């Protein structure tokens, strides 16, 4: 009988907190909170915020943002902290983005070097009808309930563009989020004020839309020498991350980007990696995988994430995952989990509270 290889489960996604929440302890103290107690609740230590080489499980970062919002009584914590965050504190990603020649190059840089900051995340940039859409998403079944992460991410990218253009009042045309929280009219106005833009929910990925002409505008912070040095350092960091497991993570990120872009063929993946199809297939075979397996894994994890968003219809999710027919998506999902997507979504809903009389 042929030997059956069981695909290795992906490693737990990690994040370098020093490049994302540097100065958080000072920010919390200024607002009367005790950083050590908050970090302890998230399973973290103060050193996790300052060591540029240390990585911690991504889930702890997501929990940390929610805990900070709870402790400060600030539902807009992610936005508020992200809006004031200096992109130069964001390691390779922030520094090489600011040193880039144009806004387009800065956003493309974020996409390339994001793994040095956080695993299992893809950053995309689409242009259509004169509008640019810059967005990010996870390739891991992390629940949509971690809302503060989307707020922080959107605020951070806006900050990069503002710093780069030298225009502190720059704002996107609109901000798109998977889910909008239930909040008062004052809360909605405060959110729009912090973002300086119209906010809409019900989208697959969190991001910003703005005039595509902005992409070609020069960055006033551009510096060719710093850009070259930071790219060299960033490439070394990326190479250092490429163990066997990280190569599979890189493949998953690449496949996820192609799925969202609408062309997830094995030929397109090989081209994007600079490999031949034969080389790609040989590398996958050495790990007991084939391309169909890996594509299915990525679509499954993206589907699990998208199904957490009640604003998205099943047909919309199927389209996001590159399926031309809803029935094809339903069949694939049944193969993965043994039930239809709609049944899975219904099983995730909290039980209805009994009415009191």
mmCIF file of C-alpha atoms in Angstrom:
data_model
loop_
_atom_site.group_PDB
_atom_site.id
_atom_site.type_symbol
_atom_site.label_atom_id
_atom_site.label_comp_id
_atom_site.label_asym_id
_atom_site.label_seq_id
_atom_site.Cartn_x
_atom_site.Cartn_y
_atom_site.Cartn_z
ATOM 1 C CA UNK A 1 0.000 0.000 0.000
ATOM 2 C CA UNK A 2 1.262 3.540 -0.700
ATOM 3 C CA UNK A 3 2.448 5.575 2.251
ATOM 4 C CA UNK A 4 -0.066 8.244 3.253
ATOM 5 C CA UNK A 5 1.440 11.520 4.421
ATOM 6 C CA UNK A 6 -0.500 13.610 6.912
ATOM 7 C CA UNK A 7 0.024 17.345 6.284
ATOM 8 C CA UNK A 8 1.687 19.038 9.216
ATOM 9 C CA UNK A 9 -0.580 21.499 10.977
ATOM 10 C CA UNK A 10 0.560 25.116 10.642
ATOM 11 C CA UNK A 11 2.602 26.476 13.518
ATOM 12 C CA UNK A 12 0.879 28.929 15.833
ATOM 13 C CA UNK A 13 1.084 32.385 14.175
ATOM 14 C CA UNK A 14 3.423 34.778 15.973
ATOM 15 C CA UNK A 15 4.000 38.506 16.154
ATOM 16 C CA UNK A 16 6.821 40.847 17.127
ATOM 17 C CA UNK A 17 5.155 43.158 19.649
ATOM 18 C CA UNK A 18 8.078 45.597 19.811
ATOM 19 C CA UNK A 19 7.282 46.688 16.252
ATOM 20 C CA UNK A 20 3.541 47.049 16.846
ATOM 21 C CA UNK A 21 2.870 48.297 20.356
ATOM 22 C CA UNK A 22 6.142 49.949 21.368
ATOM 23 C CA UNK A 23 5.378 52.491 24.094
ATOM 24 C CA UNK A 24 2.123 50.848 25.112
ATOM 25 C CA UNK A 25 3.190 50.696 28.775
ATOM 26 C CA UNK A 26 3.730 54.476 28.843
ATOM 27 C CA UNK A 27 0.430 55.042 26.983
ATOM 28 C CA UNK A 28 -1.452 52.989 29.584
ATOM 29 C CA UNK A 29 0.191 54.688 32.588
ATOM 30 C CA UNK A 30 -0.719 58.119 31.225
ATOM 31 C CA UNK A 31 -4.335 56.991 31.303
ATOM 32 C CA UNK A 32 -4.201 55.647 34.831
ATOM 33 C CA UNK A 33 -3.897 51.930 34.001
ATOM 34 C CA UNK A 34 -1.338 49.449 35.322
ATOM 35 C CA UNK A 35 0.578 47.940 32.362
ATOM 36 C CA UNK A 36 1.893 44.856 34.181
ATOM 37 C CA UNK A 37 -1.574 43.795 35.303
ATOM 38 C CA UNK A 38 -2.960 44.229 31.788
ATOM 39 C CA UNK A 39 -0.056 42.365 30.204
ATOM 40 C CA UNK A 40 -0.418 39.574 32.748
ATOM 41 C CA UNK A 41 -4.066 39.132 31.767
ATOM 42 C CA UNK A 42 -2.895 38.608 28.175
ATOM 43 C CA UNK A 43 -0.121 36.199 29.220
ATOM 44 C CA UNK A 44 2.608 38.724 28.384
ATOM 45 C CA UNK A 45 5.507 40.495 30.116
ATOM 46 C CA UNK A 46 6.792 44.071 29.727
ATOM 47 C CA UNK A 47 9.887 42.671 27.989
ATOM 48 C CA UNK A 48 7.642 41.358 25.202
ATOM 49 C CA UNK A 49 6.988 44.980 24.209
ATOM 50 C CA UNK A 50 10.619 46.020 23.934
ATOM 51 C CA UNK A 51 12.684 43.094 22.602
ATOM 52 C CA UNK A 52 13.016 43.547 18.792
ATOM 53 C CA UNK A 53 13.847 39.855 18.335
ATOM 54 C CA UNK A 54 11.108 38.341 20.497
ATOM 55 C CA UNK A 55 7.947 36.886 18.969
ATOM 56 C CA UNK A 56 4.848 35.854 20.897
ATOM 57 C CA UNK A 57 1.672 34.024 19.808
ATOM 58 C CA UNK A 58 -0.495 36.292 17.655
ATOM 59 C CA UNK A 59 -3.572 35.421 19.698
ATOM 60 C CA UNK A 60 -2.024 37.167 22.722
ATOM 61 C CA UNK A 61 -1.729 40.405 20.772
ATOM 62 C CA UNK A 62 -5.378 40.180 19.728
ATOM 63 C CA UNK A 63 -6.390 39.540 23.330
ATOM 64 C CA UNK A 64 -4.135 42.350 24.577
ATOM 65 C CA UNK A 65 -5.902 44.946 22.424
ATOM 66 C CA UNK A 66 -9.315 43.818 23.655
ATOM 67 C CA UNK A 67 -8.135 43.820 27.297
ATOM 68 C CA UNK A 68 -6.714 47.350 26.922
ATOM 69 C CA UNK A 69 -10.030 48.553 25.490
ATOM 70 C CA UNK A 70 -11.851 46.939 28.412
ATOM 71 C CA UNK A 71 -9.495 48.256 31.125
ATOM 72 C CA UNK A 72 -9.544 51.816 29.775
ATOM 73 C CA UNK A 73 -13.268 51.720 29.057
ATOM 74 C CA UNK A 74 -12.421 52.850 25.530
ATOM 75 C CA UNK A 75 -14.192 50.978 22.702
ATOM 76 C CA UNK A 76 -12.005 52.913 20.245
ATOM 77 C CA UNK A 77 -8.699 51.971 21.872
ATOM 78 C CA UNK A 78 -7.313 50.301 18.720
ATOM 79 C CA UNK A 79 -8.047 53.387 16.658
ATOM 80 C CA UNK A 80 -6.782 55.832 19.241
ATOM 81 C CA UNK A 81 -3.516 53.992 19.898
ATOM 82 C CA UNK A 82 -2.954 53.289 16.191
ATOM 83 C CA UNK A 83 -3.601 56.898 15.182
ATOM 84 C CA UNK A 84 -0.866 58.232 17.464
ATOM 85 C CA UNK A 85 1.625 55.435 16.690
ATOM 86 C CA UNK A 86 4.859 56.572 14.996
ATOM 87 C CA UNK A 87 5.442 54.308 11.951
ATOM 88 C CA UNK A 88 9.202 54.523 12.544
ATOM 89 C CA UNK A 89 8.656 52.356 15.623
ATOM 90 C CA UNK A 90 7.325 49.585 13.378
ATOM 91 C CA UNK A 91 10.669 47.973 12.612
ATOM 92 C CA UNK A 92 11.503 47.075 9.026
ATOM 93 C CA UNK A 93 7.921 47.544 7.848
ATOM 94 C CA UNK A 94 7.486 51.101 9.056
ATOM 95 C CA UNK A 95 10.959 52.364 8.212
ATOM 96 C CA UNK A 96 11.260 50.969 4.711
ATOM 97 C CA UNK A 97 7.695 52.104 3.930
ATOM 98 C CA UNK A 98 8.507 55.688 4.939
ATOM 99 C CA UNK A 99 11.783 55.578 2.981
ATOM 100 C CA UNK A 100 9.981 54.457 -0.194
ATOM 101 C CA UNK A 101 9.726 56.774 -3.195
ATOM 102 C CA UNK A 102 5.948 56.748 -3.646
ATOM 103 C CA UNK A 103 2.825 55.786 -1.706
ATOM 104 C CA UNK A 104 2.395 52.764 -3.992
ATOM 105 C CA UNK A 105 5.941 51.597 -3.232
ATOM 106 C CA UNK A 106 5.315 52.120 0.494
ATOM 107 C CA UNK A 107 2.200 49.912 0.467
ATOM 108 C CA UNK A 108 3.952 47.263 -1.640
ATOM 109 C CA UNK A 109 6.783 47.317 0.883
ATOM 110 C CA UNK A 110 4.347 46.695 3.723
ATOM 111 C CA UNK A 111 3.064 43.644 1.843
ATOM 112 C CA UNK A 112 6.560 42.256 1.255
ATOM 113 C CA UNK A 113 8.019 42.716 4.728
ATOM 114 C CA UNK A 114 4.917 42.118 6.842
ATOM 115 C CA UNK A 115 6.109 38.596 7.830
ATOM 116 C CA UNK A 116 8.981 40.193 9.783
ATOM 117 C CA UNK A 117 6.285 41.723 11.970
ATOM 118 C CA UNK A 118 3.480 39.150 11.983
ATOM 119 C CA UNK A 119 2.850 35.676 10.559
ATOM 120 C CA UNK A 120 -0.182 34.450 8.626
ATOM 121 C CA UNK A 121 -1.164 37.906 7.405
ATOM 122 C CA UNK A 122 -1.485 39.147 3.840
ATOM 123 C CA UNK A 123 -1.568 42.776 2.745
ATOM 124 C CA UNK A 124 -3.241 43.499 -0.571
ATOM 125 C CA UNK A 125 -3.587 46.484 -2.893
ATOM 126 C CA UNK A 126 -6.241 46.570 -5.634
ATOM 127 C CA UNK A 127 -6.956 49.384 -8.079
ATOM 128 C CA UNK A 128 -10.238 49.609 -9.954
ATOM 129 C CA UNK A 129 -12.291 52.450 -11.385
ATOM 130 C CA UNK A 130 -9.830 55.106 -10.265
ATOM 131 C CA UNK A 131 -9.976 53.962 -6.634
ATOM 132 C CA UNK A 132 -7.312 52.118 -4.644
ATOM 133 C CA UNK A 133 -8.220 49.586 -1.971
ATOM 134 C CA UNK A 134 -5.489 48.666 0.536
ATOM 135 C CA UNK A 135 -6.499 45.850 2.884
ATOM 136 C CA UNK A 136 -5.230 43.047 5.110
ATOM 137 C CA UNK A 137 -6.473 39.653 6.254
ATOM 138 C CA UNK A 138 -5.358 36.643 8.276
ATOM 139 C CA UNK A 139 -4.757 33.134 6.965
ATOM 140 C CA UNK A 140 -5.691 31.567 10.246
ATOM 141 C CA UNK A 141 -9.072 30.731 11.782
ATOM 142 C CA UNK A 142 -8.979 33.650 14.222
ATOM 143 C CA UNK A 143 -12.404 34.854 15.230
ATOM 144 C CA UNK A 144 -13.804 38.107 13.932
ATOM 145 C CA UNK A 145 -14.676 39.006 17.515
ATOM 146 C CA UNK A 146 -11.190 40.497 17.908
ATOM 147 C CA UNK A 147 -12.304 43.854 16.562
ATOM 148 C CA UNK A 148 -9.515 46.091 17.889
ATOM 149 C CA UNK A 149 -6.937 44.510 15.529
ATOM 150 C CA UNK A 150 -8.752 45.851 12.452
ATOM 151 C CA UNK A 151 -9.012 49.313 13.999
ATOM 152 C CA UNK A 152 -5.290 49.354 14.822
ATOM 153 C CA UNK A 153 -4.294 48.125 11.355
ATOM 154 C CA UNK A 154 -6.386 50.687 9.491
ATOM 155 C CA UNK A 155 -5.160 53.527 11.688
ATOM 156 C CA UNK A 156 -1.526 52.466 11.249
ATOM 157 C CA UNK A 157 -1.644 52.427 7.438
ATOM 158 C CA UNK A 158 -3.345 55.829 7.379
ATOM 159 C CA UNK A 159 -0.531 57.049 9.611
ATOM 160 C CA UNK A 160 2.137 55.775 7.201
ATOM 161 C CA UNK A 161 0.524 57.697 4.337
ATOM 162 C CA UNK A 162 0.092 60.864 6.446
ATOM 163 C CA UNK A 163 3.711 60.809 7.607
ATOM 164 C CA UNK A 164 4.968 60.041 4.106
ATOM 165 C CA UNK A 165 3.006 62.811 2.406
ATOM 166 C CA UNK A 166 3.679 65.257 5.209
ATOM 167 C CA UNK A 167 -0.070 65.820 5.490
ATOM 168 C CA UNK A 168 -1.306 65.068 9.018
ATOM 169 C CA UNK A 169 -4.913 65.677 7.940
ATOM 170 C CA UNK A 170 -4.876 63.263 4.978
ATOM 171 C CA UNK A 171 -7.806 60.867 5.066
ATOM 172 C CA UNK A 172 -9.043 58.011 2.867
ATOM 173 C CA UNK A 173 -12.363 58.268 1.056
ATOM 174 C CA UNK A 174 -13.782 55.533 3.258
ATOM 175 C CA UNK A 175 -12.811 52.819 5.705
ATOM 176 C CA UNK A 176 -14.155 49.301 5.144
ATOM 177 C CA UNK A 177 -14.485 46.890 8.061
ATOM 178 C CA UNK A 178 -15.862 43.338 8.363
ATOM 179 C CA UNK A 179 -18.187 44.307 11.195
ATOM 180 C CA UNK A 180 -19.257 47.528 12.810
ATOM 181 C CA UNK A 181 -19.882 47.376 16.552
ATOM 182 C CA UNK A 182 -23.248 48.194 18.021
ATOM 183 C CA UNK A 183 -22.651 51.696 19.385
ATOM 184 C CA UNK A 184 -24.422 54.954 20.053
ATOM 185 C CA UNK A 185 -24.662 57.829 17.598
ATOM 186 C CA UNK A 186 -21.945 59.606 19.611
ATOM 187 C CA UNK A 187 -19.764 56.505 19.350
ATOM 188 C CA UNK A 188 -20.211 56.354 15.562
ATOM 189 C CA UNK A 189 -19.344 60.033 15.255
ATOM 190 C CA UNK A 190 -16.240 59.575 17.399
ATOM 191 C CA UNK A 191 -15.122 56.604 15.271
ATOM 192 C CA UNK A 192 -15.586 58.604 12.055
ATOM 193 C CA UNK A 193 -13.734 61.524 13.642
ATOM 194 C CA UNK A 194 -10.738 59.390 14.578
ATOM 195 C CA UNK A 195 -10.583 57.905 11.094
ATOM 196 C CA UNK A 196 -11.532 61.204 9.400
ATOM 197 C CA UNK A 197 -13.525 59.187 6.900
ATOM 198 C CA UNK A 198 -16.823 57.486 6.244
ATOM 199 C CA UNK A 199 -16.900 54.004 7.794
ATOM 200 C CA UNK A 200 -18.777 51.057 6.300
ATOM 201 C CA UNK A 201 -19.101 47.507 7.590
ATOM 202 C CA UNK A 202 -20.014 44.217 5.964
ATOM 203 C CA UNK A 203 -16.817 43.700 3.980
ATOM 204 C CA UNK A 204 -14.649 40.624 3.731
ATOM 205 C CA UNK A 205 -11.397 42.392 4.603
ATOM 206 C CA UNK A 206 -10.488 45.462 6.679
ATOM 207 C CA UNK A 207 -8.962 48.289 4.682
ATOM 208 C CA UNK A 208 -9.152 51.769 3.211
ATOM 209 C CA UNK A 209 -10.351 53.119 -0.153
ATOM 210 C CA UNK A 210 -8.880 56.286 -1.615
ATOM 211 C CA UNK A 211 -8.195 58.077 -4.892
ATOM 212 C CA UNK A 212 -5.770 55.901 -6.889
ATOM 213 C CA UNK A 213 -3.852 59.042 -7.948
ATOM 214 C CA UNK A 214 -2.480 59.157 -4.389
ATOM 215 C CA UNK A 215 -0.482 55.985 -5.138
ATOM 216 C CA UNK A 216 1.856 57.887 -7.466
ATOM 217 C CA UNK A 217 2.428 60.807 -5.113
ATOM 218 C CA UNK A 218 6.024 61.144 -3.836
ATOM 219 C CA UNK A 219 6.773 60.431 -0.192
ATOM 220 C CA UNK A 220 8.421 63.412 1.495
ATOM 221 C CA UNK A 221 10.129 60.956 3.835
ATOM 222 C CA UNK A 222 11.744 59.101 0.907
ATOM 223 C CA UNK A 223 15.403 58.264 1.440
ATOM 224 C CA UNK A 224 17.148 55.976 -1.055
ATOM 225 C CA UNK A 225 20.008 55.092 1.298
ATOM 226 C CA UNK A 226 17.743 54.190 4.224
ATOM 227 C CA UNK A 227 15.443 52.301 1.850
ATOM 228 C CA UNK A 228 18.370 50.227 0.538
ATOM 229 C CA UNK A 229 19.713 49.509 4.019
ATOM 230 C CA UNK A 230 16.313 48.605 5.467
ATOM 231 C CA UNK A 231 15.457 46.368 2.515
ATOM 232 C CA UNK A 232 18.778 44.565 2.962
ATOM 233 C CA UNK A 233 18.054 44.094 6.673
ATOM 234 C CA UNK A 234 14.473 43.077 5.901
ATOM 235 C CA UNK A 235 15.616 40.490 3.361
ATOM 236 C CA UNK A 236 17.976 39.027 5.965
ATOM 237 C CA UNK A 237 15.102 38.837 8.449
ATOM 238 C CA UNK A 238 12.889 37.134 5.882
ATOM 239 C CA UNK A 239 15.635 34.645 5.043
ATOM 240 C CA UNK A 240 16.095 33.917 8.749
ATOM 241 C CA UNK A 241 12.400 33.082 9.052
ATOM 242 C CA UNK A 242 12.448 30.561 6.213
ATOM 243 C CA UNK A 243 12.604 27.240 7.997
ATOM 244 C CA UNK A 244 10.566 24.361 6.580
ATOM 245 C CA UNK A 245 7.462 25.492 8.431
ATOM 246 C CA UNK A 246 7.949 29.086 7.384
ATOM 247 C CA UNK A 247 8.262 28.088 3.735
ATOM 248 C CA UNK A 248 4.803 26.525 3.961
ATOM 249 C CA UNK A 249 3.548 29.707 5.659
ATOM 250 C CA UNK A 250 5.021 31.712 2.783
ATOM 251 C CA UNK A 251 3.250 29.455 0.299
ATOM 252 C CA UNK A 252 -0.041 29.856 2.194
ATOM 253 C CA UNK A 253 0.297 33.641 2.150
ATOM 254 C CA UNK A 254 1.026 33.601 -1.573
ATOM 255 C CA UNK A 255 -1.927 31.303 -2.301
ATOM 256 C CA UNK A 256 -4.255 33.424 -0.142
ATOM 257 C CA UNK A 257 -3.246 36.531 -2.065
ATOM 258 C CA UNK A 258 -3.888 34.788 -5.388
ATOM 259 C CA UNK A 259 -7.252 33.456 -4.158
ATOM 260 C CA UNK A 260 -8.377 36.967 -3.242
ATOM 261 C CA UNK A 261 -7.018 38.355 -6.527
ATOM 262 C CA UNK A 262 -9.018 35.741 -8.441
ATOM 263 C CA UNK A 263 -6.308 33.542 -9.995
ATOM 264 C CA UNK A 264 -5.120 30.712 -7.765
ATOM 265 C CA UNK A 265 -3.791 28.353 -10.446
ATOM 266 C CA UNK A 266 -0.621 26.386 -9.733
ATOM 267 C CA UNK A 267 0.999 28.110 -12.726
ATOM 268 C CA UNK A 268 0.255 31.552 -11.285
ATOM 269 C CA UNK A 269 1.644 30.562 -7.864
ATOM 270 C CA UNK A 270 4.866 29.211 -9.383
ATOM 271 C CA UNK A 271 5.246 32.407 -11.421
ATOM 272 C CA UNK A 272 4.722 34.613 -8.352
ATOM 273 C CA UNK A 273 7.453 32.695 -6.498
ATOM 274 C CA UNK A 274 9.895 32.698 -9.409
ATOM 275 C CA UNK A 275 9.843 28.898 -9.584
ATOM 276 C CA UNK A 276 8.898 26.432 -12.270
ATOM 277 C CA UNK A 277 5.719 24.412 -11.753
ATOM 278 C CA UNK A 278 7.873 21.289 -11.508
ATOM 279 C CA UNK A 279 10.015 22.817 -8.728
ATOM 280 C CA UNK A 280 6.901 23.857 -6.797
ATOM 281 C CA UNK A 281 5.354 20.412 -7.107
ATOM 282 C CA UNK A 282 8.604 18.735 -6.066
ATOM 283 C CA UNK A 283 8.894 20.907 -2.933
ATOM 284 C CA UNK A 284 5.321 20.179 -1.957
ATOM 285 C CA UNK A 285 5.719 16.456 -2.628
ATOM 286 C CA UNK A 286 8.721 16.364 -0.277
ATOM 287 C CA UNK A 287 6.323 17.481 2.499
ATOM 288 C CA UNK A 288 3.618 14.981 1.596
ATOM 289 C CA UNK A 289 1.468 17.662 -0.040
ATOM 290 C CA UNK A 290 0.221 18.600 -3.457
ATOM 291 C CA UNK A 291 -1.053 21.966 -4.668
ATOM 292 C CA UNK A 292 -4.690 20.968 -4.359
ATOM 293 C CA UNK A 293 -4.128 20.102 -0.673
ATOM 294 C CA UNK A 294 -2.542 23.457 0.104
ATOM 295 C CA UNK A 295 -5.132 25.442 -1.843
ATOM 296 C CA UNK A 296 -7.870 23.611 0.054
ATOM 297 C CA UNK A 297 -6.204 24.392 3.415
ATOM 298 C CA UNK A 298 -6.015 28.094 2.585
ATOM 299 C CA UNK A 299 -9.582 28.290 1.300
ATOM 300 C CA UNK A 300 -10.821 26.445 4.372
ATOM 301 C CA UNK A 301 -9.134 28.809 6.847
ATOM 302 C CA UNK A 302 -10.289 31.877 4.914
ATOM 303 C CA UNK A 303 -13.816 30.438 4.800
ATOM 304 C CA UNK A 304 -13.861 29.854 8.571
ATOM 305 C CA UNK A 305 -12.853 33.468 9.119
ATOM 306 C CA UNK A 306 -15.387 34.867 6.663
ATOM 307 C CA UNK A 307 -18.230 32.789 8.077
ATOM 308 C CA UNK A 308 -17.684 34.528 11.437
ATOM 309 C CA UNK A 309 -18.892 37.721 9.770
ATOM 310 C CA UNK A 310 -22.728 37.617 9.749
ATOM 311 C CA UNK A 311 -22.825 40.539 7.310
ATOM 312 C CA UNK A 312 -21.477 38.365 4.489
ATOM 313 C CA UNK A 313 -23.785 36.120 2.500
ATOM 314 C CA UNK A 314 -22.718 32.608 1.513
ATOM 315 C CA UNK A 315 -22.607 33.618 -2.160
ATOM 316 C CA UNK A 316 -20.353 36.583 -1.323
ATOM 317 C CA UNK A 317 -17.990 34.322 0.629
ATOM 318 C CA UNK A 318 -17.872 31.814 -2.240
ATOM 319 C CA UNK A 319 -16.955 34.647 -4.603
ATOM 320 C CA UNK A 320 -14.231 35.928 -2.238
ATOM 321 C CA UNK A 321 -12.680 32.453 -2.236
ATOM 322 C CA UNK A 322 -12.610 32.219 -6.021
ATOM 323 C CA UNK A 323 -15.554 29.858 -6.555
ATOM 324 C CA UNK A 324 -17.664 30.611 -9.618
ATOM 325 C CA UNK A 325 -20.639 28.674 -8.215
ATOM 326 C CA UNK A 326 -22.028 28.621 -4.673
ATOM 327 C CA UNK A 327 -22.743 24.903 -5.091
ATOM 328 C CA UNK A 328 -19.030 24.239 -5.671
ATOM 329 C CA UNK A 329 -18.165 26.067 -2.444
ATOM 330 C CA UNK A 330 -20.870 24.169 -0.551
ATOM 331 C CA UNK A 331 -19.493 20.854 -1.832
ATOM 332 C CA UNK A 332 -15.918 21.773 -0.845
ATOM 333 C CA UNK A 333 -17.028 22.915 2.629
ATOM 334 C CA UNK A 334 -18.928 19.674 3.201
ATOM 335 C CA UNK A 335 -15.763 17.800 2.294
ATOM 336 C CA UNK A 336 -13.756 19.838 4.827
ATOM 337 C CA UNK A 337 -16.148 19.869 7.775
ATOM 338 C CA UNK A 338 -18.940 17.446 6.940
ATOM 339 C CA UNK A 339 -21.651 20.107 6.900
ATOM 340 C CA UNK A 340 -22.882 22.995 4.765
ATOM 341 C CA UNK A 341 -21.435 26.498 5.349
ATOM 342 C CA UNK A 342 -24.809 27.815 6.494
ATOM 343 C CA UNK A 343 -25.174 25.001 9.043
ATOM 344 C CA UNK A 344 -21.657 25.671 10.331
ATOM 345 C CA UNK A 345 -22.435 29.381 10.717
ATOM 346 C CA UNK A 346 -25.676 28.630 12.563
ATOM 347 C CA UNK A 347 -23.834 26.283 14.936
ATOM 348 C CA UNK A 348 -21.470 29.147 15.845
ATOM 349 C CA UNK A 349 -24.273 31.469 16.949
ATOM 350 C CA UNK A 350 -24.645 31.879 20.712
ATOM 351 C CA UNK A 351 -27.827 30.273 22.070
ATOM 352 C CA UNK A 352 -30.792 32.619 22.343
ATOM 353 C CA UNK A 353 -31.424 33.915 25.820
ATOM 354 C CA UNK A 354 -34.711 32.715 27.345
ATOM 355 C CA UNK A 355 -37.256 35.480 27.595
ATOM 356 C CA UNK A 356 -38.106 36.588 31.119
ATOM 357 C CA UNK A 357 -41.661 37.176 32.232
#
